[in-house]
XYZ file of C-alpha atoms in Angstrom:
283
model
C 119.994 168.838 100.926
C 122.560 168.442 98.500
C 123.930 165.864 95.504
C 126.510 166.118 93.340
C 126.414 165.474 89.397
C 129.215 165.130 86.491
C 128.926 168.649 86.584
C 129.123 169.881 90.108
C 127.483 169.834 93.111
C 123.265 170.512 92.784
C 121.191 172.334 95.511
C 118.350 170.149 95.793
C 116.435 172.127 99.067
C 113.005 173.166 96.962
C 112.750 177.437 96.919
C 109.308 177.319 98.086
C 107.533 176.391 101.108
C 104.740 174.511 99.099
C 107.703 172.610 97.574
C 109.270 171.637 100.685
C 105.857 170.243 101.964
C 105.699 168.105 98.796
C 109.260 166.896 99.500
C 108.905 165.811 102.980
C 105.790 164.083 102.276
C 107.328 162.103 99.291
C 110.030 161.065 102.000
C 107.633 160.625 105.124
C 105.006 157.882 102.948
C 107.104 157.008 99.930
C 104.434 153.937 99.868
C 101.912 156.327 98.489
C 104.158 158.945 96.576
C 104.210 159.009 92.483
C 106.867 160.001 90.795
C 106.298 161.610 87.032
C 109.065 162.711 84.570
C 108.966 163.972 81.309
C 111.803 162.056 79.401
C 113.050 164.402 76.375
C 114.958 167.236 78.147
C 114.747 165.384 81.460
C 115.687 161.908 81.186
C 117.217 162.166 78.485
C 119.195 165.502 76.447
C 117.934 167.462 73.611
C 119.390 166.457 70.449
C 119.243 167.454 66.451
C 117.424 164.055 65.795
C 114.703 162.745 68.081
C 115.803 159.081 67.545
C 118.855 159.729 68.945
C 117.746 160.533 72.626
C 118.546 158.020 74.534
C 118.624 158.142 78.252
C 121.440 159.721 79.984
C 123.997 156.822 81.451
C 122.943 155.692 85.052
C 119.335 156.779 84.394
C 117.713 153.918 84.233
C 119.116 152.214 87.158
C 118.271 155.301 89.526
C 114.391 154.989 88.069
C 114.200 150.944 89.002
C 116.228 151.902 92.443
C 113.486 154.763 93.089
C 110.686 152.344 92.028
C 111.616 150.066 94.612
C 110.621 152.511 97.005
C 107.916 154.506 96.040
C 104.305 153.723 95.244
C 104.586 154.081 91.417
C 107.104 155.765 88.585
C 105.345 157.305 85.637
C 106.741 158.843 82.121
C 104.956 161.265 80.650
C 105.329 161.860 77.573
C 104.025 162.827 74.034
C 105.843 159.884 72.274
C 104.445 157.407 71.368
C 104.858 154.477 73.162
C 106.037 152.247 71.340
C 109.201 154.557 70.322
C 110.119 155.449 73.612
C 110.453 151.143 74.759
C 112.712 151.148 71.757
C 114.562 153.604 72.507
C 115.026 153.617 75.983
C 115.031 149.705 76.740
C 112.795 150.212 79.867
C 111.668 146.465 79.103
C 114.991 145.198 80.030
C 115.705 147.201 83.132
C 115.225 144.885 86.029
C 113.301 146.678 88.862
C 110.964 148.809 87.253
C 108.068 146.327 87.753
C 106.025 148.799 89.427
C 106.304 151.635 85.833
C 104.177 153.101 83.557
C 104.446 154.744 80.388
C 101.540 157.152 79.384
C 102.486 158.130 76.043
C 101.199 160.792 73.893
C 99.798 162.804 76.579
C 98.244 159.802 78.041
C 96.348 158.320 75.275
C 98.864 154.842 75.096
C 100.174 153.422 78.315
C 102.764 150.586 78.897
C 102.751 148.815 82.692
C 106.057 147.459 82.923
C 103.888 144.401 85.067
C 102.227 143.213 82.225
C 104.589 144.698 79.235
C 101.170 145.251 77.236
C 100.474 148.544 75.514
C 97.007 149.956 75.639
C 96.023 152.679 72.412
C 92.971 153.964 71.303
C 92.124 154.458 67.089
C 93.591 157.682 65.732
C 91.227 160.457 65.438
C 90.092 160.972 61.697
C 91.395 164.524 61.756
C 94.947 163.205 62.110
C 94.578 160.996 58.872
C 93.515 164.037 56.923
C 96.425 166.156 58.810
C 99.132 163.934 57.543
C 97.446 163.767 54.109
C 97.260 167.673 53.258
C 100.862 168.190 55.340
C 102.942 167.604 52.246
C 101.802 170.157 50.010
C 101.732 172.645 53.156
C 105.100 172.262 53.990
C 106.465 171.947 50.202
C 107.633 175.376 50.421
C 109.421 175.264 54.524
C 112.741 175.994 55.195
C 115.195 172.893 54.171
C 115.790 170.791 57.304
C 111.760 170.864 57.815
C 110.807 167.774 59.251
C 107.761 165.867 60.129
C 107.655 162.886 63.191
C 104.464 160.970 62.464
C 103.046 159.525 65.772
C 100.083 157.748 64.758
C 98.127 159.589 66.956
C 99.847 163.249 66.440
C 101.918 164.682 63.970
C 105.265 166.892 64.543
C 106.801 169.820 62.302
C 110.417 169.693 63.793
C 112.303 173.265 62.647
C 115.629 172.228 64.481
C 117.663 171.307 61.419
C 116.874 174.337 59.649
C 119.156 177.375 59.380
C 117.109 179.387 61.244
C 114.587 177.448 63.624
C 113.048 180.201 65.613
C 112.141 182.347 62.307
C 111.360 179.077 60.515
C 108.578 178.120 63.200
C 107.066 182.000 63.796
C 106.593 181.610 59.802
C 104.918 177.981 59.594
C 102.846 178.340 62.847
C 99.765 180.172 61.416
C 99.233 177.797 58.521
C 99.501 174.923 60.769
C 97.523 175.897 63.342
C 94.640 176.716 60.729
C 95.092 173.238 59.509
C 94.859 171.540 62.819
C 91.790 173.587 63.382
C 90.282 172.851 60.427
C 90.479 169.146 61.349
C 89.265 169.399 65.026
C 93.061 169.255 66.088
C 95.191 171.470 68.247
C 98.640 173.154 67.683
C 101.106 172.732 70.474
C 104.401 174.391 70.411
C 107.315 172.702 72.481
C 111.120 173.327 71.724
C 111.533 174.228 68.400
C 108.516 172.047 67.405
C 104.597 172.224 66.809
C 103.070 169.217 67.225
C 99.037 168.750 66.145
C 97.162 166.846 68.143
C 93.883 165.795 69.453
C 92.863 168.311 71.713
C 91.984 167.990 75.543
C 95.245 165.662 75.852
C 98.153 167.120 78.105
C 100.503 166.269 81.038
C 98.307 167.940 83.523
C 95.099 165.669 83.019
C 97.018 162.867 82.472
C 99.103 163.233 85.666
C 95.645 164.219 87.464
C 94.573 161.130 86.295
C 97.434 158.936 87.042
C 96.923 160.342 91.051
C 93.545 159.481 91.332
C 93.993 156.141 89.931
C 96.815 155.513 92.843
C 95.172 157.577 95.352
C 98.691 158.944 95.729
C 99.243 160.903 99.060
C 101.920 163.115 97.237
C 103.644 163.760 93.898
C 106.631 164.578 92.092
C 106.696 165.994 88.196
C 109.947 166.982 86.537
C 109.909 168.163 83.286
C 112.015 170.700 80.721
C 109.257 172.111 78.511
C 106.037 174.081 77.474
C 104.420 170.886 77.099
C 105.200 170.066 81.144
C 103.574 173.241 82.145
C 100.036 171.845 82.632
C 101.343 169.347 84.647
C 103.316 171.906 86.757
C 99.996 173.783 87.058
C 97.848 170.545 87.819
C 100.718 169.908 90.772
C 99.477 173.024 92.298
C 95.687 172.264 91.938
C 96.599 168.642 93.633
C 98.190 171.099 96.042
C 95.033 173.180 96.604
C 93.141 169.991 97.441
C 95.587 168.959 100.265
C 98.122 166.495 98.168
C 101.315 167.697 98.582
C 103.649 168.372 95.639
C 106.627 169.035 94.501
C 108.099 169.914 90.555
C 111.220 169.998 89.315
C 113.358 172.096 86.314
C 115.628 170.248 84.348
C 117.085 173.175 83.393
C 119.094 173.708 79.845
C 119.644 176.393 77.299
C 116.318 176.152 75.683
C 114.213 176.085 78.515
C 111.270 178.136 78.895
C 111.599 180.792 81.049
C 107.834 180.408 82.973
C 108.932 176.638 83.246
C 112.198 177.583 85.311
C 110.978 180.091 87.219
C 107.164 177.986 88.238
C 109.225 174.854 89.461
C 109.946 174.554 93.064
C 113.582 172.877 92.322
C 115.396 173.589 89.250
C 118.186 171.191 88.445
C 120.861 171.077 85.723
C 119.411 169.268 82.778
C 118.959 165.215 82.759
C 122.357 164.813 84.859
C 120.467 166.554 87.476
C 117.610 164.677 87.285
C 119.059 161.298 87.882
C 121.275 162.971 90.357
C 118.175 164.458 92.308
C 116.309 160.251 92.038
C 119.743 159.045 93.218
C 119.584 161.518 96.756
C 115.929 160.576 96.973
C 116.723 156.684 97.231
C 119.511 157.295 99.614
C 117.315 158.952 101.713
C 114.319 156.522 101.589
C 117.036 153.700 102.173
């Protein structure tokens, strides 16, 4: 099976057998198949300043053409919510009735149904994160900068002169800070991000296909942060629910990412390119 993108055609046959079975079950019930994407990296490109990702043009309108034949589209995300409606407009994308958002690893969610936002209270540990982060980072490499999510907190090195040497030398002290505070350190691209702990793409996707009782799944993602829910595709696997993940591949994509995913792709392009050949072949 093949597609083509801005960029050239895309191979979109899955490498593995497992893969493959996840594919032609997505395509054999649809009616019972979720879909789950990551959107930074996947939906929408990497860029210098994290307010400036917006989708990727004919993304949204593959997403509400996909929703309209599967059981149920999901983002996954650690943004926050709220942000990522802003930013991405899903709100005013006609046919994605049947959406969800689960933001910051799944503690918000967003049902495109009701347009309501479900959150939970910040953990105390991130108040007294945000309050001793200041005086930790007084001394980081200039272009240092900190996303607050309500519910997490982000070190962004990107915009420093050096990012990879700037986040191997501000990792240790932030890690002991978000364990002093019952938090955990997550790296991504380029980031750390301190957060409640237990929270990651893998439960929440878990969760998100035992709410549906989905019969199969999709998950397409671009970094460390996707990994548990590339990993919790092949426990669904183990338990007889077919599944399939995908790479959106780019320059700063972990290597255990690309070479775990049944389907690599070529960045968020290839993504909507992939969602496009799925709908043609469910229609």
């Amino acid at each position: 099976m093949t597609s083509t993108s801005g960029s050239g055609p895309i191979a979109t046959a899955p490498r593995t057998l497992a893969g493959g079975a996840g594919l032609a079950a997505l395509l054999t019930d649809p009616r019972h198949a979720l879909i789950s994407l990551d959107y930074d990296g996947t939906l929408a490109p990497i860029v210098a300043r994290p307010s400036d990702a917006v989708p990727v043009p004919g993304a949204l309108a593959a997403l509400a053409r996909i929703a309209q034949q599967v059981g149920s589209v999901a983002i996954i995300t650690g943004r926050p919510v709220s942000a990522l409606l802003e930013l991405a407009r899903f709100s005013e994308e006609p046919g994605l009735d049947s959406m969800v958002i689960l933001g910051q690893y799944g503690l918000e969610r967003w049902d495109a149904a009701t347009n309501q936002i479900t959150s939970p209270d910040p953990l105390p540990g991130v108040t007294a994160v945000r309050a001793a982060l200041p005086q930790l980072l007084e001394d980081a490499p200039a272009g240092t900068v900190v996303e607050d999510k309500g519910h997490a907190l982000v070190v962004h090195v990107r915009r420093t002169s050096d990012p990879d040497a700037s986040l191997a030398a501000l990792t240790p002290a932030l890690t002991s800070l978000a364990r002093d505070h019952g938090l955990e350190a997550a790296p991504g691209k380029r980031v750390l991000e301190l957060r409640p702990p237990g929270h990651d793409k893998g439960r929440t996707l878990r969760d998100r296909v035992t709410e549906l009782g989905a019969r199969s799944v999709l998950f397409a993602g671009d970094d460390l942060g996707d990994l548990p829910a590339f990993d919790a595709v092949d426990e669904l696997r183990a338990t007889g629910i077919p599944g399939l993940t995908v790479c959106s591949d780019g320059p700063e994509v972990p290597a255990r990412l690309r070479e775990q995913a049944d389907l690599v792709v070529p960045g968020p392009e290839g993504v909507v390119a992939l969602l496009r050949l799925l709908a043609d072949r469910l229609s």
